[in-house]
Every structure is written in structure tokens, then in C-alpha cells.
Coordinates of C-alpha atoms (C1' of nucleotides) in Angstrom, one line a residue:
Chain S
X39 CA 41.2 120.1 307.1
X40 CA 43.7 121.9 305.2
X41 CA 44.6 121.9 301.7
X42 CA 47.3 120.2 300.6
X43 CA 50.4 121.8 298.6
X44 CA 54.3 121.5 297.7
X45 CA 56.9 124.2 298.5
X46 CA 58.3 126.3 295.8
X47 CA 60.3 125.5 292.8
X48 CA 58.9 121.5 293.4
X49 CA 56.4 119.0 291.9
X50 CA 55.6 115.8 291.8
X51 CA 56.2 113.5 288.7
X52 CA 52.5 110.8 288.3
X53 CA 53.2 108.1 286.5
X54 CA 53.4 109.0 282.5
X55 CA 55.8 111.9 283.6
X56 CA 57.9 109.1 285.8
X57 CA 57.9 107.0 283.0
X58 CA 59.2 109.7 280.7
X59 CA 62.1 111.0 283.2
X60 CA 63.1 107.3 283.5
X61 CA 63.4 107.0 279.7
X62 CA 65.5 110.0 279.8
X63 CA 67.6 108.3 282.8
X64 CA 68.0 105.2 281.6
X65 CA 69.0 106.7 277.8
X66 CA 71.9 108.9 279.5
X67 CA 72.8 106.2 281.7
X68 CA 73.7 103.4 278.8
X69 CA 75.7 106.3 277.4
X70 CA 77.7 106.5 280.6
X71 CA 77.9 102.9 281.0
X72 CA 79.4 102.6 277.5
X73 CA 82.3 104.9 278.3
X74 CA 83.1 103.1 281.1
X75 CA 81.9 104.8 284.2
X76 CA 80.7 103.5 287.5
X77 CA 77.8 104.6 289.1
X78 CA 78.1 106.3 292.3
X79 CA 75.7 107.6 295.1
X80 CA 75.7 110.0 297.6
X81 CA 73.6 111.4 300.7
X82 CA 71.0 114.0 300.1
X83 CA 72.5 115.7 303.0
X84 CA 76.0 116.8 303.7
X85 CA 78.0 118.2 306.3
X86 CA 77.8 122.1 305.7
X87 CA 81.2 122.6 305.6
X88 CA 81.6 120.2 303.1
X89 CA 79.2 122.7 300.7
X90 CA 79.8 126.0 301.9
X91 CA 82.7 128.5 299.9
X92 CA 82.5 126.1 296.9
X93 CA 80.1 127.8 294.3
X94 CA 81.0 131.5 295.6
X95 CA 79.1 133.6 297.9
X96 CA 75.9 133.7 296.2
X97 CA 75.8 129.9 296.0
X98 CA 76.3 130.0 299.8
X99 CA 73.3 131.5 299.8
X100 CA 71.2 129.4 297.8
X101 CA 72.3 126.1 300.1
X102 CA 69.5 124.5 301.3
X103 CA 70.6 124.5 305.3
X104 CA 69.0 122.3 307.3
X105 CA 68.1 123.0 310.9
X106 CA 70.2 120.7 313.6
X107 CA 68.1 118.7 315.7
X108 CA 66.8 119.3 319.4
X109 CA 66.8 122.0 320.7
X110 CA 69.1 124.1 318.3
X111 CA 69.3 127.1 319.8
X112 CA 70.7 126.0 323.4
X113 CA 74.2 126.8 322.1
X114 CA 73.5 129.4 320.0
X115 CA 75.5 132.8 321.3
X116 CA 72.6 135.0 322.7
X117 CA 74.5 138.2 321.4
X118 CA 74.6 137.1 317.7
X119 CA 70.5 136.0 318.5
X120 CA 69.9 139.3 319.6
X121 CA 71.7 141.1 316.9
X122 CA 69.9 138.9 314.3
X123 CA 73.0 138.1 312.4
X124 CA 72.3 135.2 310.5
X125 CA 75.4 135.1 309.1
X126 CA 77.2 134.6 312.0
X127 CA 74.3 132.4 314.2
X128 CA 73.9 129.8 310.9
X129 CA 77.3 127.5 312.2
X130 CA 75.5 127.2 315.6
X131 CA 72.3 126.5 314.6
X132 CA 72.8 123.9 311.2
X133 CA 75.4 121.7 311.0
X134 CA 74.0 119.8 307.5
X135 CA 72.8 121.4 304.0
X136 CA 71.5 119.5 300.9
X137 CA 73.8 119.6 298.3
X138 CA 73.9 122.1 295.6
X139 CA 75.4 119.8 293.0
X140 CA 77.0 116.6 292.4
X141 CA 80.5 117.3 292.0
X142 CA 81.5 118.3 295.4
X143 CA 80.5 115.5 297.3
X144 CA 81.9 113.5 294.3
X145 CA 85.3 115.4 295.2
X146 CA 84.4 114.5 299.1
X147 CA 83.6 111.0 298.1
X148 CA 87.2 110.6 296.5
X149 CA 89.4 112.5 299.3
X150 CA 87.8 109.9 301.6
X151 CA 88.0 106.7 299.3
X152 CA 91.4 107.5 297.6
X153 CA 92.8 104.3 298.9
X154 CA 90.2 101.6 297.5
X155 CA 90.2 103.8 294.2
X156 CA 91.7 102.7 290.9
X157 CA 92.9 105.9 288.7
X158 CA 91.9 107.3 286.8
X159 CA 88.3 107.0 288.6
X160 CA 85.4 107.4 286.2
X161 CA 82.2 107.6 288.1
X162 CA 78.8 108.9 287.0
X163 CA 76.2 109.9 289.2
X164 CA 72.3 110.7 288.4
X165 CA 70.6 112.1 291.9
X166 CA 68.3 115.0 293.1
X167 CA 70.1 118.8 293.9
X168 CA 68.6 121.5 295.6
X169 CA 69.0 125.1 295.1
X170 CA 67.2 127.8 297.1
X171 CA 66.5 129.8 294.1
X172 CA 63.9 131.7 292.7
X173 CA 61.9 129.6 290.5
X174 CA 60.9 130.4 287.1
X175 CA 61.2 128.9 283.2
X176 CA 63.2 125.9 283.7
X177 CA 64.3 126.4 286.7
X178 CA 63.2 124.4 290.0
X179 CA 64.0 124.5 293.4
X180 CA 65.0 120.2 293.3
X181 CA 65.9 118.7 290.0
X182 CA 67.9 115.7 288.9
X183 CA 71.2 116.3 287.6
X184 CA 73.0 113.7 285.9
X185 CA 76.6 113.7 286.1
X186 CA 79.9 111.6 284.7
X187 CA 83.4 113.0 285.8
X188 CA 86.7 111.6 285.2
X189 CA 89.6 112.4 288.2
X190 CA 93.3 111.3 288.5
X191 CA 94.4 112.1 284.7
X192 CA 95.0 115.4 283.0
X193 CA 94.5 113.6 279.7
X194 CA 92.6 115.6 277.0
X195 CA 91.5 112.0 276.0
X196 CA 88.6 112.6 278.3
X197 CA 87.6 116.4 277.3
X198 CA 87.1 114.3 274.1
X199 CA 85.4 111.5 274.9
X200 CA 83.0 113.4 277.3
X201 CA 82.1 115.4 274.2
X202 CA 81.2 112.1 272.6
X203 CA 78.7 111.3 275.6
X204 CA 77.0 114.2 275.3
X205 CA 76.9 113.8 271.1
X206 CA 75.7 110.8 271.6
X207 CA 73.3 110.8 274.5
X208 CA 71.5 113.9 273.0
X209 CA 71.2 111.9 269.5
X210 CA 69.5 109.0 271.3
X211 CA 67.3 111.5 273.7
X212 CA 66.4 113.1 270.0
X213 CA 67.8 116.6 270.5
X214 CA 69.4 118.3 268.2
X215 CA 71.8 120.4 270.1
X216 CA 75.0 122.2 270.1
X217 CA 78.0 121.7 272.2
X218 CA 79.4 124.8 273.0
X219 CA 83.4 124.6 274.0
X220 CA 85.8 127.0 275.6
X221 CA 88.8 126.9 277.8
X222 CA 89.3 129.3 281.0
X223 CA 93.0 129.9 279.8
X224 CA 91.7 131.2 276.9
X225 CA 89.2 133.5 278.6
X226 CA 92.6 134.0 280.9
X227 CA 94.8 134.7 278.1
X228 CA 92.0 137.6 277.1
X229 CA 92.4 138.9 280.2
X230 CA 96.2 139.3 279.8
X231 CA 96.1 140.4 276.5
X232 CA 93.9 143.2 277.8
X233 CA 95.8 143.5 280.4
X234 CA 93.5 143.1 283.0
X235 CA 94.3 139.8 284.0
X236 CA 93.9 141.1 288.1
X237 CA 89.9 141.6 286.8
X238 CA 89.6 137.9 285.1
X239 CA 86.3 137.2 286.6
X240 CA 84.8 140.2 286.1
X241 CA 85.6 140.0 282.4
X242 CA 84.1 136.2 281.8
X243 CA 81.1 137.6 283.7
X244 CA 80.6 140.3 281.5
X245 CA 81.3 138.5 277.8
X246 CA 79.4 135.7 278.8
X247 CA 76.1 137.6 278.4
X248 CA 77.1 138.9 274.9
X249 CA 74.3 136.6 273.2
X250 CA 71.8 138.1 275.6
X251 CA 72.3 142.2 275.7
X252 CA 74.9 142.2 272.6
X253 CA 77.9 144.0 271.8
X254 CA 76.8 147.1 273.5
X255 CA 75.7 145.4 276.3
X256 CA 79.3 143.7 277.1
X257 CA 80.9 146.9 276.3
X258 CA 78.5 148.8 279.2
X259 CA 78.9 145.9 281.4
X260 CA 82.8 145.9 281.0
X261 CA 83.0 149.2 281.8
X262 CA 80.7 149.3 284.9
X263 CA 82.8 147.0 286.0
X264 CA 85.7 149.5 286.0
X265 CA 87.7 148.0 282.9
X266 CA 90.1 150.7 281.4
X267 CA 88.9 151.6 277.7
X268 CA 91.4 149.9 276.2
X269 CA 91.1 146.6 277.6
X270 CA 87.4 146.6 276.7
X271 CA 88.7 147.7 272.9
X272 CA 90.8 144.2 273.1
X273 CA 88.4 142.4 274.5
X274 CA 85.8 143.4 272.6
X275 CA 87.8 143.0 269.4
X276 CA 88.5 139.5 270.1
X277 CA 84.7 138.6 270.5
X278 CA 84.4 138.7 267.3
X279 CA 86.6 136.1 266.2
X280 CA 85.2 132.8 265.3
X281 CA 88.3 130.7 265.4
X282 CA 90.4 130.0 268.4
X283 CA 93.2 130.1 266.1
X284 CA 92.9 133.1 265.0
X285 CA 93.9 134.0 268.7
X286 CA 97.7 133.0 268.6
X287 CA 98.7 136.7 267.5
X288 CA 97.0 137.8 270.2
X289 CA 98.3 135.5 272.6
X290 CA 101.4 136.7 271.8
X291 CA 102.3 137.2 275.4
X292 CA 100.3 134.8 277.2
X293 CA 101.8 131.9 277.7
X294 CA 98.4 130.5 279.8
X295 CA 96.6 131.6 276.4
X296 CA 98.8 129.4 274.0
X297 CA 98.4 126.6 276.2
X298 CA 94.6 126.9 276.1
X299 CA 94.5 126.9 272.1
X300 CA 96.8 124.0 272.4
X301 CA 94.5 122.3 274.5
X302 CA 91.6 122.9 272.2
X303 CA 93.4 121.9 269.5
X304 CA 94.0 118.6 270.7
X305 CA 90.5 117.9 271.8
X306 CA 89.1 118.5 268.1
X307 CA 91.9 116.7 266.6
X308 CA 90.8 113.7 268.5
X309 CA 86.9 114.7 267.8
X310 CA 87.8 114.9 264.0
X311 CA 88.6 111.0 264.1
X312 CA 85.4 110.4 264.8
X313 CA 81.6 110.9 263.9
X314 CA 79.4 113.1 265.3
X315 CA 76.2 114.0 265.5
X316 CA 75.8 117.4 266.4
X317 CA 78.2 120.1 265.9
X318 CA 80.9 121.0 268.0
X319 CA 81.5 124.7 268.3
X320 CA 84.1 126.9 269.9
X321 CA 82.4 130.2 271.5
X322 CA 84.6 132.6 273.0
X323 CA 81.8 134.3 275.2
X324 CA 81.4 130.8 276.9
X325 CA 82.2 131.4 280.5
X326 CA 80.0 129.5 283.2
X327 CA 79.9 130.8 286.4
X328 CA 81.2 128.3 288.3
X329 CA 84.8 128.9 290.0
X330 CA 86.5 126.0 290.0
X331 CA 86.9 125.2 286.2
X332 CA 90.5 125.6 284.9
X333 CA 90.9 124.1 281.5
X334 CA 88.3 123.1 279.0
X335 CA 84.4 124.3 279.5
X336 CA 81.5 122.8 278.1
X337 CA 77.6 123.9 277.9
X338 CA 75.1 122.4 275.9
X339 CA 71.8 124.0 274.0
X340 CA 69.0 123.0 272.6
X341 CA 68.3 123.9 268.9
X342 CA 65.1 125.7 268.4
X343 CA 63.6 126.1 272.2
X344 CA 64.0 128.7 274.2
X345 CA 65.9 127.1 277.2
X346 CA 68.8 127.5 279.2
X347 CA 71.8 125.7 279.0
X348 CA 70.7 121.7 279.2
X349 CA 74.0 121.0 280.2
X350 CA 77.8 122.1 281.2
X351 CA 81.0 120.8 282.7
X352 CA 84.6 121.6 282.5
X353 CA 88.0 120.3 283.7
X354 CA 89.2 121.6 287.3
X355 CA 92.8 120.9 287.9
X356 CA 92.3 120.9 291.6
X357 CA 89.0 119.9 292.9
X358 CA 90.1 117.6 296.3
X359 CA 92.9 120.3 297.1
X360 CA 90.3 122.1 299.7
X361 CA 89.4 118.7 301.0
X362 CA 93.2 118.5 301.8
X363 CA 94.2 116.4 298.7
X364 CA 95.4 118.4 296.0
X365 CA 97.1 117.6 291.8
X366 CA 94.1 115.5 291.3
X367 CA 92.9 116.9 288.1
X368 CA 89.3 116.1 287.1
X369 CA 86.9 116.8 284.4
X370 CA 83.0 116.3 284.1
X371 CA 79.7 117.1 282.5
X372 CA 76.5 117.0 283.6
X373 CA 73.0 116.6 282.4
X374 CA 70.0 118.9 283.3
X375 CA 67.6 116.3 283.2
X376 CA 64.5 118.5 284.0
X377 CA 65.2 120.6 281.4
X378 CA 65.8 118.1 278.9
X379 CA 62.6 116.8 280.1
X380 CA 60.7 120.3 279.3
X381 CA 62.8 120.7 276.1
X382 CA 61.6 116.6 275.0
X383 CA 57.7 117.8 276.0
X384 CA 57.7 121.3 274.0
X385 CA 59.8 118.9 271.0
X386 CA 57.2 116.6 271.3
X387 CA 60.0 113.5 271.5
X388 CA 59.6 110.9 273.6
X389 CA 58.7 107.6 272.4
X390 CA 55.1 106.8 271.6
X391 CA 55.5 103.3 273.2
X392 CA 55.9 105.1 277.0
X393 CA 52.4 105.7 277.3
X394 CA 51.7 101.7 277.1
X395 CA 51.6 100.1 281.2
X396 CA 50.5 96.4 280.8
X397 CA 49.7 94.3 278.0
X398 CA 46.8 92.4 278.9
X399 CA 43.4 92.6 281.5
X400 CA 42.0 90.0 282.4
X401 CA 37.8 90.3 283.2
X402 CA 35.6 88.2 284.7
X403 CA 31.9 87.7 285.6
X404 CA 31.8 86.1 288.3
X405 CA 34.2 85.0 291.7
X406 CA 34.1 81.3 290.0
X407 CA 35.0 82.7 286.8
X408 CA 37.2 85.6 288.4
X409 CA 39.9 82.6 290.6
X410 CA 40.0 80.7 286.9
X411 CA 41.1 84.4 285.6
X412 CA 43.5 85.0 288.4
X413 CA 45.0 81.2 287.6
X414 CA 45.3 82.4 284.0
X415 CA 46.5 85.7 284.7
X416 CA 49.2 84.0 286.9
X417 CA 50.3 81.8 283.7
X418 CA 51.0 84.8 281.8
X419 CA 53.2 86.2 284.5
X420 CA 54.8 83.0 285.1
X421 CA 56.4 83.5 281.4
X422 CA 57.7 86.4 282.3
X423 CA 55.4 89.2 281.1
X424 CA 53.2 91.8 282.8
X425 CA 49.4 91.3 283.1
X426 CA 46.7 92.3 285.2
X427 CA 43.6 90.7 286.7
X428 CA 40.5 93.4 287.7
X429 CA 39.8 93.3 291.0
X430 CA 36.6 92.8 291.3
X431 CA 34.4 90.5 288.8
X432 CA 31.2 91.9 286.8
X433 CA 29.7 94.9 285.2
X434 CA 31.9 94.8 281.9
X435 CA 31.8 98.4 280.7
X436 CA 33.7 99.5 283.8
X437 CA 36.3 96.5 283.4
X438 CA 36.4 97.6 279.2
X439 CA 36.9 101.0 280.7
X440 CA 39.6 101.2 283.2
X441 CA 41.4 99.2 280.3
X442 CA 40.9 101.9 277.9
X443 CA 41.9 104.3 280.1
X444 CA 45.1 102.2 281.1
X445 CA 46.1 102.3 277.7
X446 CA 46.2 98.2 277.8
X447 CA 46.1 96.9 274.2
X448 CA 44.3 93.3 274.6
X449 CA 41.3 92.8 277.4
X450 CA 40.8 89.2 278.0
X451 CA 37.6 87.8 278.8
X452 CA 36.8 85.2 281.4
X453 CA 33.3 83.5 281.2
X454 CA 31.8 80.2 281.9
X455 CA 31.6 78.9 278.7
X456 CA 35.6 80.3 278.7
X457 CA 36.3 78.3 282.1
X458 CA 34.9 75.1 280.9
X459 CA 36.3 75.1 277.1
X460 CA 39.8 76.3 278.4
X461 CA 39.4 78.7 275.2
X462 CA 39.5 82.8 276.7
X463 CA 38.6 85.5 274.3
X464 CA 40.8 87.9 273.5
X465 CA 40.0 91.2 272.7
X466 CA 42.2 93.7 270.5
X467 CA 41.4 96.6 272.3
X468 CA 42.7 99.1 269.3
X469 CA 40.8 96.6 266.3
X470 CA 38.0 95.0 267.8
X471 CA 38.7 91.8 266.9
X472 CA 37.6 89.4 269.2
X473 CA 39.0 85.7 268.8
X474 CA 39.5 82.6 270.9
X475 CA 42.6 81.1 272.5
X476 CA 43.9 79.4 274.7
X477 CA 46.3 81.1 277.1
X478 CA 49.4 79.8 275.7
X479 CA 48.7 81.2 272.6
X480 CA 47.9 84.5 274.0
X481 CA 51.4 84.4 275.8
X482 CA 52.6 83.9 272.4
X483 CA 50.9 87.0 271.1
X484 CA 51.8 89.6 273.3
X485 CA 55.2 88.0 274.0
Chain K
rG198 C1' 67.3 139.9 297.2
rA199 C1' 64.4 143.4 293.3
rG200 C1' 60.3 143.8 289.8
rA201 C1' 55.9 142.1 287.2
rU202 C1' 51.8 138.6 286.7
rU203 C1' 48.0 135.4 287.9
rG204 C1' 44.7 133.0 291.7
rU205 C1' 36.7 131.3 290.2
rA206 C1' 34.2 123.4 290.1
rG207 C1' 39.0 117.8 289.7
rC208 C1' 41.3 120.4 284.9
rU209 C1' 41.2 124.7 281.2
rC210 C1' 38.8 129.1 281.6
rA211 C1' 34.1 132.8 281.1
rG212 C1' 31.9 136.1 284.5
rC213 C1' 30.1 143.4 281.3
rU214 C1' 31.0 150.2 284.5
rG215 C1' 30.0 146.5 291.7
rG216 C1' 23.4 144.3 291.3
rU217 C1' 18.9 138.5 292.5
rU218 C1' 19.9 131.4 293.2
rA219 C1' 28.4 132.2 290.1
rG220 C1' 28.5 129.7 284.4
rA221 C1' 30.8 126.7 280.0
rG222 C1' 33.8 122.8 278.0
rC223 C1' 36.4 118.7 279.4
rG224 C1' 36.5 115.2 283.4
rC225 C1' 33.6 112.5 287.3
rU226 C1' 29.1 109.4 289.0
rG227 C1' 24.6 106.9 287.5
rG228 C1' 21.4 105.5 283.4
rU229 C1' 20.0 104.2 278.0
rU230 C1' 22.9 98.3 277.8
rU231 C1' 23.1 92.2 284.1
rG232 C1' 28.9 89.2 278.0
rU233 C1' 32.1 94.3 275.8
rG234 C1' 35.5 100.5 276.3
rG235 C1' 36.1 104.9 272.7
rC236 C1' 30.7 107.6 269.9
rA237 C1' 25.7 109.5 271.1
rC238 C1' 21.7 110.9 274.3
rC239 C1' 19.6 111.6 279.4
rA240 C1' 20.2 112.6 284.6
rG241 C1' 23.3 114.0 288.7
rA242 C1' 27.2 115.4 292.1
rG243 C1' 30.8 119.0 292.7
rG244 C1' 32.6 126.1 294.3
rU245 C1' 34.3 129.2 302.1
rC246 C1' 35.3 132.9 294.0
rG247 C1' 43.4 131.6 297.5
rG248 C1' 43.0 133.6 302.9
rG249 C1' 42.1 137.9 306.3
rG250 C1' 40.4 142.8 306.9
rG251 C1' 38.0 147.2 304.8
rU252 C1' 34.6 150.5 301.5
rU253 C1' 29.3 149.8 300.1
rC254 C1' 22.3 149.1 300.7
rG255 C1' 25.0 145.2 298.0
rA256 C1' 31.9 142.7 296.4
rA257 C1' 34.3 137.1 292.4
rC258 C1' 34.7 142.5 290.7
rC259 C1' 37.1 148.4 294.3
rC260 C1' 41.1 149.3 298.5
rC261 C1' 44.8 147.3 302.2
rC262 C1' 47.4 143.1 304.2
rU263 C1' 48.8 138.1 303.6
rC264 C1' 49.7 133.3 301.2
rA265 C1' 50.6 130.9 296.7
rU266 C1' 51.7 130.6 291.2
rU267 C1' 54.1 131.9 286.8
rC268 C1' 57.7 135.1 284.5
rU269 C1' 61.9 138.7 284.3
rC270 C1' 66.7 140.6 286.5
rC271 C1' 70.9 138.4 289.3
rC272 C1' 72.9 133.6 288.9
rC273 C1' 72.5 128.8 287.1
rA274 C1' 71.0 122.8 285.0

RNA sequence: GAGAUUGUAGCUCAGCUGGUUAGAGCGCUGGUUUGUGGCACCAGAGGUCGGGGGUUCGAACCCCCUCAUUCUCCCCA
């Protein structure tokens, strides 16, 4: 006999968390559905090649790779097996990986559907990922990201509008949050100005931890990463601004940067015609990691928890160009719903009413009484709502029991004296008022 | 991949510098109540002390190995 366990970085979800996570799915989902996106699903598994060199090396390491069937290593070069290179043996032995996120195989999705698509294509997507990483404070090994991407217009209508979703959303999941914006060609722009637009990446990197180590900390980072003093004076000098306009001098030369103050400027002239409910905010330092963003970035955190980022997205001019179909520019966001879930539970935000699973138990005394119980209970669902019958007939206390610890508001009671009258009692569980009725009237009451 | 942390009953945890039959609270089962849950009282079940090896007269406690957890760095939702 062996004990039973899960494999890192997973868990299962019993029934008050389930309910809770699809509150949280059904919330972001009506938001989606309001802007107009379709949903979309995907396979758990891909085709490795369709995952691999997306996310950068170390996201190729943290695919999940999953072992081919049969006997795997039959074509597997016995060299490369004896050297132990892993590297090099992984194409022969594992043709399929779980995917890391949902945007690529929404990318692959498109490249292969383009025909039957209408365009622009607004899809939104709420699945499982896995990443092979180490586990710790908010992060897990599978978790449920919930995704809504527009592709097929470059319109900034969209970096707008998917702000909305996220205002919104986090206003109905009761988070107060901020919504962190930047554009790469404003990060690029930096680069220019400092002129070390050839070390881009290693700059965004860097600034992108100035909340965490500080001012110092960029400025060490920036130079371990080989940046001449004076580009880190520029860079460094620009961190500190808290406008994007007050960039245009600076920008001077950068034609990339221009364009990406234009771009932000357009976005919150469209979110200044409407309401919102958290703020907006530009931040420089905001980078995210991932390589394929081009214009506009987003990330989202909480107020007042300790968290990660809850969720991030960004336009990418030219996601389908590596699956052969390229100037099909896209944009998206997604939602980390098992963060946001963590964040709800240490908020303490999630609707009292969850906790409630049926209105009404029926109990009876005996297997005459108990098939008049399971005609009655059979009325009640016949109009549509949700009651439940104990299985067996007898000892009340255990019946009164498992309905207290069901959470089930009204326990009916099903005796002789109830069979022959046609009259059940009804018992508010949370009052303890006890009245009799007949079955239509309690269908009326808990309707 | 690197570092730290924790692992004792179903759950949360005590357990002294190594010393007899390893404890508590909650939960669970039965009873006080064969037409009434929460409260109270009574009784009871439940533990290879994560696993393996070692030191010792003696190990939950010390040492080594291993597995797992949580957290930090890297990176990310």
C-alpha cells in the first residue's frame, strides 16, 4: 500500500475551492463575452516544435516534454545516449510538450484556420499551462491562465479596450488593482538614447527590477551587464521620470521612441472617454520578459498583497510569422487565475453566497415514508431547482447533521402523519422555525 | 539550476540537554436522545514520529543518505 501524493508545483481543488475558481472564471469570462470575444480551445499537448524557441532558452527549459510512445529509444542515436546529451537526444526521444502558455497555440490555431477566420479575430481562451518551474509563493507547476487576444488589426482601439477588460473584470472580482502600461519602443527608444540600442534586452532586464533592488541595484545590474557609464547615466536619469511625455526631448533622435509615446498617447486619450475603476499608470521600468512583445505592455498588481504580477499582455506585431504567416499584428492579456485566487483568499473576497450547495434535504423515517420523500423531492426538481433526498431513511441527528455540515439552509421532514396530511415540515435550518406546508409552497419559498 | 526551511494522529501543532506505555486542540465514531443539527457531557478509534542507514545500553531528538514541502535567487501568471 503506498501513500498517495501529487507531483510538485500541483494540487487538487475540493469542492468550496472549485466553486470559488469557477466564480473567478465565470466573472472574467462575462467580461470577455461583453467585448465580444469568442471562446477558443486548445489541446493540452502540442507538437514540440510548435513550443520550443518561443519564450527564449530558459522557457525551453521549463517545457513540460513528454516522452513518445513505445519504445522511444529504438531510434534514438546511441552516440548522443552514450554521451548523455540531452540536448541533442530530446528530438528523438519526445515529439509532444504541454504548452507553456496560451498564446502560441492561439498563434498555431490561427496560421492553420486563417481561411474560416473573420478579422480581426477576437478569441479568449481560459485553460490549464504547465511550467517546469520551481515552485514557491504563487507560483505552481499547472495553473489556469485566462486569456483574450485580438489578431488581424494594428488598431490601438484594442490596447484600449483590453485595458477596460481588465478594469472591469478586477472591479467585479473585488480587487483593487493597478494597471501598469508601457511600450517596448519606448524601452527601445531608451536604448537608443543611451545608445546602446545593440544591448536592448539586457537593458529592459535590468530596469525592470528597479522596484525590487532600487536605484542602485539597476545601476550594478546595468553595469554587470557591460553597459558603458554613460548609457547607464541616461538610462538611469530617465527612470525617474513619471510622464512618458516628459520623454520627447529625449527621444529626440529616436524615431521608434516617438512612435511609442504616440502610441501611448492614443491609448489614454481613448481611456480618458471613459470611466474607470482603477488607475491606469505608465511605469517606465515595466519590461516583461517575454520576447515577442513589440508595442504596448501591460501587467497588472494587486493593491496591498504581496503578489506577483496577477496579470500581463502586450501587442506583438508578428506572432504567426514563425508559423510561416507573418503582418498579422496581435494583442492580448491574460489572467493569472491562481493567483487571483490566492490574492481573493488572503482579501478575504469572494462572495458569502459560494459556500451554499443545495437548498433543501429532504428526511425520512422510514422506506414508506422515504419513496413519498423521493416523490416530493422529485417535485421540487421538476420546477427547476436543486434539492436532495438522504439516502438512507431514520436516525435523524445524522440526517440534521450532514445538512449542517452541507451548509443546506431548509431540512424537510417526511413522516407519517406528513405522508397522509400531504403537509411536510419545513425546517429553517439557520432559525429554527419549524412550520407546515405543502410542497408547492415550499417550491415557492426557496424559489 | 543554486540556496535555505520544514516533515510527529485526518488537520494544526507540543514533545526539555537523547531516558519507561509519543501528547493536546480540532475533527472522526458511538452514547446521553428510536421525530430534530450547531452547545454540553461521557466513552472510543486512530501514529512504521517522511523513508533508509549509522552512533548509542537506549533515538521523534545526534550524524549521513534519500524523498517530499514551503520559501528565496533566476525567470514568470
Amino acid at each position: 500500500m503506498q501513500k498517495p501524493s501529487l507531483p510538485e508545483g500541483t494540487r487538487d481543488f475540493g469542492p468550496e475551492q472549485a466553486r470559488k475558481r469557477a466564480w473567478i472564471f465565470d466573472t472574467i469570462r462575462s467580461v470577455f463575452v461583453k467585448f465580444g470575444f469568442q471562446p477558443l480551445e486548445t489541446p493540452a499537448m502540442e507538437n514540440l516544435g510548435t513550443l520550443t524557441g518561443k519564450y527564449g532558452d530558459e522557457g525551453d527549459q521549463l517545457l513540460f516534454k513528454i516522452l513518445n510512445n513505445g519504445d522511444y529509444l529504438k531510434d534514438a542515436d546511441p552516440e548522443l545516449l552514450a554521451a548523455k546529451n540531452s540536448a541533442k537526444l530530446l528530438p528523438q526521444i519526445s515529439k509532444r510538450g504541454l504548452r507553456y502558455d496560451l498564446t502560441v497555440p492561439f498563434a498555431r490555431f490561427v496560421v492553420m484556420n486563417h481561411h474560416a477566420l473573420t478579422f480581426p479575430f477576437k478569441r479568449y481562451q481560459i485553460q490549464p499551462v504547465w511550467r517546469a518551474d520551481r515552485p514557491q509563493k504563487g507560483r505552481y507547476r499547472e495553473f489556469f491562465q485566462c486569456d483574450a487576444d485580438v489578431i488581424g488589426s494594428d488598431s490601438l482601439l484594442y490596447e484600449a479596450e483590453l485595458t477596460q477588460i481588465y478594469d472591469e473584470a478586477f472591479a467585479k472580482l473585488g480587487i483593487p488593482v493597478v494597471i501598469k502600461i508601457n511600450n517596448r519602443k519606448i524601452l527601445y527608444g531608451i536604448a537608443e538614447a543611451a545608445g546602446i540600442a545593440d544591448r536592448f534586452m539586457d537593458m529592459t532586464v535590468a530596469i525592470d527590477k528597479l522596484d525590487k533592488i532600487g536605484v542602485d541595484g539597476v545601476r550594478q545590474e546595468l553595469l554587470g551587464r557591460g553597459i558603458p557609464d554613460t548609457g547607464v547615466a541616461t538610462i538611469l536619469d530617465v527612470l525617474s521620470e513619471p510622464s512618458f511625455q516628459a520623454l520627447r526631448p529625449v527621444f529626440a533622435n529616436s524615431e521608434t521612441g516617438m512612435k511609442g509615446i504616440e502610441e501611448l498617447e492614443r491609448v489614454f486619450h481613448l481611456l480618458g472617454k471613459t470611466t474607470l475603476h482603477n488607475e491606469v499608470r505608465f511605469d517606465v521600468t515595466l519590461a516583461r520578459g517575454l520576447t515577442y512583445y513589440t508595442g504596448c505592455i501591460f501587467e497588472v498588481a494587486a493593491k496591498d498583497v504581496k503578489m506577483g504580477s496577477i496579470g500581463g499582455g502586450g501587442r506583438y506585431a508578428d506572432l504567426t510569422g514563425v508559423f510561416g504567416m507573418p503582418g498579422l499584428s496581435g494583442v492580448g492579456i491574460s489572467f493569472g487565475a491562481d493567483r487571483i485566487y490566492d490574492v481573493l483568499e488572503s482579501l478575504n473576497r469572494f462572495p458569502a453566497n459560494l459556500s451554499e450547495t443545495v437548498p433543501v434535504l429532504f428526511v425520512a423515517f422510514d422506506d414508506t415514508t422515504h419513496e413519498f420523500a423521493f416523490e416530493c423531492v422529485s417535485r421540487v426538481r421538476a420546477a427547476g431547482l436543486a434539492a436532495e433526498l438522504y439516502p438512507e431513511p431514520g436516525k435523524l441527528k445524522k440526517q440534521f447533521e450532514y445538512a449542517a455540515k452541507r451548509n443546506i439552509p431548509y431540512v424537510v421532514i417526511v413522516g407519517e402523519t406528513e405522508m397522509n396530511t400531504g403537509m411536510i415540515t419545513v425546517k429553517n435550518q439557520i432559525s429554527g422555525e419549524q412550520t407546515n406546508m405543502t410542497v408547492e409552497e415550499l417550491i415557492g419559498i426557496i424559489a
